[in-house]
Amino acid sequence: MSGLVNKGRAMTTKKIEHSSEKVAQIHRELHSHLPPEPALRVKALESLLVEKGMVDPGAIDAWVQLYSEDIGPKRGAQMVAKAWCDAAFKERLLSDGAAAAVEMGFAGWGSGHLKAVANGPQVHNMVVCTLCSCYPLAILGIPPTWYKTAAYRARAVREPRAVLTEFGVELAEEVQVRVWDSTAELRYLVIPERPAGTDDWSEDQLAAIVSRNAMIGTERDLAPTSQGGN
Amino acid sequence: MSGLVNKGRAMTTKKIEHSSEKVAQIHRELHSHLPPEPALRVKALESLLVEKGMVDPGAIDAWVQLYSEDIGPKRGAQMVAKAWCDAAFKERLLSDGAAAAVEMGFAGWGSGHLKAVANGPQVHNMVVCTLCSCYPLAILGIPPTWYKTAAYRARAVREPRAVLTEFGVELAEEVQVRVWDSTAELRYLVIPERPAGTDDWSEDQLAAIVSRNAMIGTERDLAPTSQGGN
Amino acid sequence: MDGVHDLGGRQGYGPIDVNEPEEAFHEAWEGRVLGMVRSMSRPEDWSIDWFRHCRELIDAVDYLSRPYYDSWLQTYGAMLVNSGVATVQELADGKDRGAASTLPPALAEAQVPDAAAAPVLFNRPLSDPPAFQPGDKVRAKRHRHSGHTRLPQYVCGVAGAIHACHGGHVFPDAMSAGEDRGETLYTVAFQIGDLWGDVERPDDIVYLDLWESYLEPL
Amino acid sequence: MDGVHDLGGRQGYGPIDVNEPEEAFHEAWEGRVLGMVRSMSRPEDWSIDWFRHCRELIDAVDYLSRPYYDSWLQTYGAMLVNSGVATVQELADGKDRGAASTLPPALAEAQVPDAAAAPVLFNRPLSDPPAFQPGDKVRAKRHRHSGHTRLPQYVCGVAGAIHACHGGHVFPDAMSAGEDRGETLYTVAFQIGDLWGDVERPDDIVYLDLWESYLEPL
C-alpha cells in the first residue's frame, strides 16, 4: 500500500510523540549533519532503508518508471477529450470525479476525491495549493516544480491575473477568474474549453492538444495545431 | 550629516523611480553577480565608493570607532542610574526622552524621539522591532544580532513570556508584560527597577550594573554584584 | 501554525519559471525520493497530516531554498528520527546501526501496480448533520492554533459563502496529532476583493476547502 | 507589502542566541558597512523609508539567511543601481566605470563627531487636529497596499485603544515613494489575547506606533 493514511489497515493505539518542538529540533540537527548535496542525502537514506530492510529498491524503480511513463498529464488529457466528445461522461466527471477516474482506469493517488471544474466563455479556473503542493497525481502525474514554488503558491490567490499574464494567458474582459486553493484532500482538475474548428476530431486527436498547464489553469486557449489536427 | 532624511537640507524635486518591481529585479541581479562572501562584497563596495569620491575612508574609521567605544549601552546605563538617583531627571526622561538625551550629551541617531518606559513591581517592558531593527542607537549603541533575527522579531509579540524564559527571566505572577513594537521613529528605552540594597551606591556604581539587555527588556532583576558594589 | 509554509498572498517571491521542462523528474534523485516515500515501511501511526506538519517545521530558509523532493527527504528523515526508527548519524552516512526493523513490511516491487491504482480515501461518516448549507454566509475564524492546521492565514477573519458541503473528512488538526476523526468539510467561496485591498478585479473568486470548526456563522 | 520582513507572530524560527558576545561588531566588515552608510554621499531623494522598502524587497531566502549588515549592503547596492549611481558590474568588482559623482559631497572624517551628535527629527507640523484621542477604541485596517507600510500584518483587523498621540510624523507609505508629508502618529495598545488565540496571559499588552490612516474608529 502506498497510502500514508490507509483505511484498509487498522489503526494501532500506539502513539508517537507529536511534538512540534522536538521535530523542529531534529530538523536543525539534520541540517547540521546531513551531506550538503541533495543527491548524497538521498543516497544515504536509500542505503540506510535498504540495510534496515525498510525498502525494496525494485519498488522504487517501479514507482519512478510509473510516474515517468504511465501516470502523467496524458491521463487528464484523455479525460478532458472524452468529456468534450461525450456529454454524459462530462456530466459524470463534473458530478463525481473519483468515479470518472475509476471508469477511465486512472484511479490512484489523489483521485479519490477528484473535482473537475469547467472553463467557459466567462469563467476561467486555476488551481493552486498555498499550504503545500496538493495535486491530482493519478490524473496529471508529477506536478511541475513551479507549481510547488513559493512564487506560484503566494501569488495565485492574490494576483491570479498577473500570474496568468506571466504564463501568456490573455483573458477577455467578461471572464471571471476562479482560483481553487487545494487546502483539503479534494483534488482539482480544470476542463478547458474545446477549441473551435475541432468538431470532426477524434478523442485521441483532441487529447493530444490538451496541455498539462491547461488542466492546472495556467493555460487557456488550446489551439488546433498540427500536433492534433488531421 | 548622517541622516537619510535630513531636515536641514532642502528637498529637491528630482524624483527617483520608486518601483518595487525594478528594485526586486536589481536584487536578483546583485544576488547573481556579487562575490559570495560578505567581506568581499563590502570590500568591493568600499573600493567603488572611494574611487567615485563618494566616501571618505577616514569617516568610516571614525564611525566604527565611535560605535565600538563611545556610543554604546554605557550611555543608557548612565541615564538609568541618574533616573534612579534623581527623581526630577526620571520625570524628564519619561516625559521627554529626546530632551533628556540632549541633557546627558547623548543626542544622536535615534534619540530624537526617545521614549523611556519604566518597569515596576507589576510591569515588565520589552522592546522589539518586528518589521526591521529599530533601536535607540545613540543611547544603546549597535543592537545585538539576536535583536535583528527573525526568531526574536517573530516571537517577542506573540510569546514574550517564552522569550523571557529563554533569556532566564522569571516573572512573578502579578507582573504584566508590555511589549513595544517600534513600528515608527519612536525609540524605546526600558528603565529597569533599581535593585534593593543599593541605596548608598553612587550613580557610577549603579550604572555599572545596568545591562544592555535590561534596557531592551530581556533582563529584569539586576543584582548588586561585585561589579557595581563597594 | 503561522509558519513560512503558509504562503498565500505573501509578496516578494519573484516571477514564475514558466519555461520549465515538462519531464516528471529533473534530477534522478527526485524520483528516488518519491519511490522511497511510496514504498518504505513505516510506523502505523504516521499520517499525511503528520507528514505535512513535519514539513512545515523545517527551518524557514531550508523550506524556501531547498529543492522540493529534498524537503520531503528532510521531512521523512525527521519523522524517522522522531519515531526512533533511525538516528541522525544513520541518516548522515547511510549506515545501519540499529536492530532489524520491526515495522510492517515494505511494499514489494510486484505490489507497486496495485498500490499505484488504489485511491486513498479521506471521507469519514459523521452522525451529526452539517452546520452550514450551500449559500450560507460564514466567516473564517481569526485565530489559529500553533499545531498543524489547513486554515490559511489569508482567509482568517474574512467572510465568504458556503459553495459545497462534502460530508465528513479526516480532520487534519486532529489527525496530525494522531487522532483519526472526521469533521464536515466545505468548499467556501471568497471574493478576492474581500481578501486583498489592491486586486485587479474584486469579483474574482478564491475557493478554499475548509472544515466546519474553521468557520463561524455570519 | 506582505513581505517576508513582516515577521511579528510568525512561527518556526527557532530559539534565540541568548549567549551572543556583547561587542558592537562581530566581523570587521560589519563596521565598514555601517560607516559607509553613515558617511557616503547620496542622491537627495533617498529616505530611510525608501531604504526600508528596498530592504524588504530582498529575495526572501537572502533576507532570512544573510548576516544583518550584509543585507544593508545588498540594499544600498540596489539603491545605488536604481538611482543610476553605480552598476551591478561595478558593485561586483569594485571598479569605477562611470563619470565622477555629481552627488552632494560625502561626509568628511572631521564632520563625523557632529553628525553622530545630531538627532534626525521626523515630526512634521499638521494643520488638522488628530482624529483620535487617548482612550479611543480603534481597529487597525484589514487591508494593506503593496508598497512600503509600517502597518504589520499581525494587527490588521484587530481592535485596540489609543495610548498616546504624537502629532504629525513623516508618513512612511508616502515618504518611501518620495513624498515627505506628515500624518498623525499614535501609540496603540492591543491586548495580546486579541492578537493570538493561544497566548499564556491574554491581558499582556503589545503597543505599536501607527499612523492615523492605518486606523478606523470602532
Coordinates of C-alpha atoms in Angstrom, one line a residue, chain A residues 30-136:
Chain A
L30 CA 19.7 17.0 10.3
H31 CA 20.5 20.4 8.7
S32 CA 23.9 20.3 10.5
H33 CA 24.8 16.7 10.0
L34 CA 23.5 15.5 6.6
P35 CA 25.6 15.7 3.5
P36 CA 25.5 19.1 1.7
E37 CA 24.2 17.8 -1.7
P38 CA 20.6 16.5 -2.1
A39 CA 21.8 13.6 -4.2
L40 CA 24.1 12.5 -1.4
R41 CA 21.5 12.8 1.2
V42 CA 19.1 10.7 -0.9
K43 CA 21.8 8.1 -1.5
A44 CA 22.4 7.8 2.3
L45 CA 18.7 7.5 3.0
E46 CA 18.2 4.8 0.4
S47 CA 21.3 2.8 1.6
L48 CA 20.0 3.0 5.2
L49 CA 16.5 1.9 4.4
V50 CA 17.7 -1.0 2.3
E51 CA 20.1 -2.1 5.0
K52 CA 17.3 -1.9 7.5
G53 CA 15.0 -3.9 5.2
M54 CA 12.6 -1.0 5.1
V55 CA 12.5 -0.5 1.4
D56 CA 12.7 -2.7 -1.8
P57 CA 14.9 -0.9 -4.3
G58 CA 12.9 -2.6 -7.1
A59 CA 9.8 -0.9 -5.8
I60 CA 11.5 2.5 -6.0
D61 CA 12.5 1.7 -9.6
A62 CA 8.9 0.7 -10.4
W63 CA 7.4 4.0 -9.0
V64 CA 9.9 6.1 -10.9
Q65 CA 9.0 4.3 -14.1
L66 CA 5.3 4.6 -13.4
Y67 CA 5.5 8.3 -12.9
S68 CA 7.9 8.8 -15.8
E69 CA 5.9 6.9 -18.3
D70 CA 2.4 5.9 -17.3
I71 CA 1.0 8.3 -14.8
G72 CA 1.1 11.7 -16.3
P73 CA -0.9 14.5 -17.9
K74 CA -1.8 12.3 -20.8
R75 CA -4.4 10.7 -18.5
G76 CA -6.0 14.0 -17.7
A77 CA -5.9 14.9 -21.4
Q78 CA -7.8 11.7 -22.2
M79 CA -10.4 12.6 -19.6
V80 CA -10.9 16.1 -21.0
A81 CA -11.1 14.9 -24.6
K82 CA -13.7 12.3 -23.6
A83 CA -15.6 14.9 -21.7
W84 CA -15.6 17.1 -24.9
C85 CA -16.9 14.3 -27.0
D86 CA -19.3 12.6 -24.6
A87 CA -21.7 14.9 -22.7
A88 CA -22.8 12.1 -20.4
F89 CA -19.2 11.5 -19.4
K90 CA -18.6 15.2 -18.8
E91 CA -21.7 15.2 -16.5
R92 CA -20.3 12.2 -14.6
L93 CA -16.8 13.8 -14.4
L94 CA -18.2 17.0 -13.0
S95 CA -20.5 15.3 -10.5
D96 CA -18.2 12.6 -9.3
G97 CA -14.6 12.9 -10.5
A98 CA -13.5 9.9 -8.4
A99 CA -15.9 7.6 -10.2
A100 CA -14.9 9.0 -13.6
A101 CA -11.2 8.3 -12.8
V102 CA -12.2 4.7 -11.9
E103 CA -14.2 4.5 -15.2
M104 CA -11.1 5.5 -17.2
G105 CA -8.8 3.2 -15.2
F106 CA -6.9 6.1 -13.8
A107 CA -7.7 5.7 -10.1
G108 CA -4.8 6.2 -7.7
W109 CA -3.0 8.7 -5.5
G110 CA -5.2 11.8 -5.4
S111 CA -8.1 10.5 -7.5
G112 CA -10.3 9.5 -4.5
H113 CA -11.8 13.0 -4.1
L114 CA -11.3 14.4 -7.6
K115 CA -13.3 17.6 -8.5
A116 CA -13.4 18.7 -12.1
V117 CA -14.2 22.4 -12.8
A118 CA -15.1 23.5 -16.3
N119 CA -14.0 26.7 -18.0
G120 CA -16.5 28.6 -20.1
P121 CA -16.7 31.8 -22.1
Q122 CA -17.0 33.8 -18.9
V123 CA -15.1 31.6 -16.5
H124 CA -11.5 30.7 -16.1
N125 CA -10.4 28.2 -13.4
M126 CA -7.0 27.9 -11.9
V127 CA -5.7 25.5 -9.2
V128 CA -3.1 26.1 -6.5
C129 CA -2.1 24.7 -3.1
T130 CA -1.0 27.6 -1.0
L131 CA -0.1 25.4 2.0
C132 CA 1.9 22.7 0.4
S133 CA 1.7 21.1 -3.1
C134 CA -1.6 19.1 -3.4
Y135 CA -2.2 18.0 -6.9
P136 CA -4.2 15.2 -8.7

